[in-house]
GROMACS .gro file of C-alpha atoms in nm:
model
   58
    1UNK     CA    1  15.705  20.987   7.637
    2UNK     CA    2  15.974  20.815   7.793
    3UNK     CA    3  15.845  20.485   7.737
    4UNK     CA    4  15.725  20.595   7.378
    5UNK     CA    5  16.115  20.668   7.317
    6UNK     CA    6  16.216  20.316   7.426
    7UNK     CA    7  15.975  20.121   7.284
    8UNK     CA    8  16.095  20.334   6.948
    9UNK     CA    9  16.463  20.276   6.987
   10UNK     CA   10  16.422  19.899   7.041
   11UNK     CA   11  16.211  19.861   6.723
   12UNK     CA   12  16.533  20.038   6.566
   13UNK     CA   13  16.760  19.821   6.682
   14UNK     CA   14  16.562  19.500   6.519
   15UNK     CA   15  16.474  19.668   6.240
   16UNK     CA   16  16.892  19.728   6.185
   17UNK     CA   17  17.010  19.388   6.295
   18UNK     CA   18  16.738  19.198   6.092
   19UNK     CA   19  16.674  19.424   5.743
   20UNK     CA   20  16.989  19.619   5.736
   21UNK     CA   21  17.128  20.010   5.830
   22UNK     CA   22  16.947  20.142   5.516
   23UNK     CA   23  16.592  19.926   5.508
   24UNK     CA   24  16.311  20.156   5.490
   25UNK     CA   25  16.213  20.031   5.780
   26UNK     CA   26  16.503  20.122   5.988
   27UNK     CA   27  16.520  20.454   5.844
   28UNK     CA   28  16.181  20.520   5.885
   29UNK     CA   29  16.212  20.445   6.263
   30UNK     CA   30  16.515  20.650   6.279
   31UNK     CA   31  16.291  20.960   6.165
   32UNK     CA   32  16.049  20.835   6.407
   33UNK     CA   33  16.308  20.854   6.721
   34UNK     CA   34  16.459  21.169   6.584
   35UNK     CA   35  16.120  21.324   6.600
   36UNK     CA   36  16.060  21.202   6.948
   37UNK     CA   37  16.387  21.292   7.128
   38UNK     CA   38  16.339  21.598   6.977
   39UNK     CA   39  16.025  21.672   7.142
   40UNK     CA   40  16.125  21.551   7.437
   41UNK     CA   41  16.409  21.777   7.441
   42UNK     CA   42  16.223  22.075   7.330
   43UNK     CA   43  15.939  22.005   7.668
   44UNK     CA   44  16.237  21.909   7.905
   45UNK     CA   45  16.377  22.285   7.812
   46UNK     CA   46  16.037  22.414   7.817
   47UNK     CA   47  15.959  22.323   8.146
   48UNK     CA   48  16.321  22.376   8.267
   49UNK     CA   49  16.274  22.759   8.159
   50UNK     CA   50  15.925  22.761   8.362
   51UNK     CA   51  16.043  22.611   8.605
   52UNK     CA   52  16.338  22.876   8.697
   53UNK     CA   53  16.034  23.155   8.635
   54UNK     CA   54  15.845  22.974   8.872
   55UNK     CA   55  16.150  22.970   9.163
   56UNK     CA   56  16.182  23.363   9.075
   57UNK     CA   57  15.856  23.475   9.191
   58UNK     CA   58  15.828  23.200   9.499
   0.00000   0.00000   0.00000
């Protein structure tokens, strides 16, 4: 996902320095790495949390 996230935000930053802050384009890539970040925070807590279960019971 990492690499998904990269790929993403360098798209972004073309998409701003050639078509503008508020192109579609841009702004639908900004959704896009919204929605990925956000995922990717949501599993890095995720297996944070199950990873402190894990260490509880070793």
């Amino acid at each position: 996902m990492e690499i998904e996230i990269e790929q993403t935000r360098k798209r972004l930053l073309t998409a701003a320095r050639e078509q503008g802050l508020s192109s579609s384009e841009t702004i639908r890539l900004s959704v896009e790495l919204d929605h990925l970040l956000n995922s990717y925070d949501k599993e890095r807590r995720h297996f944070g949390r199950c990873a402190r279960f894990d260490a509880d019971f070793s």
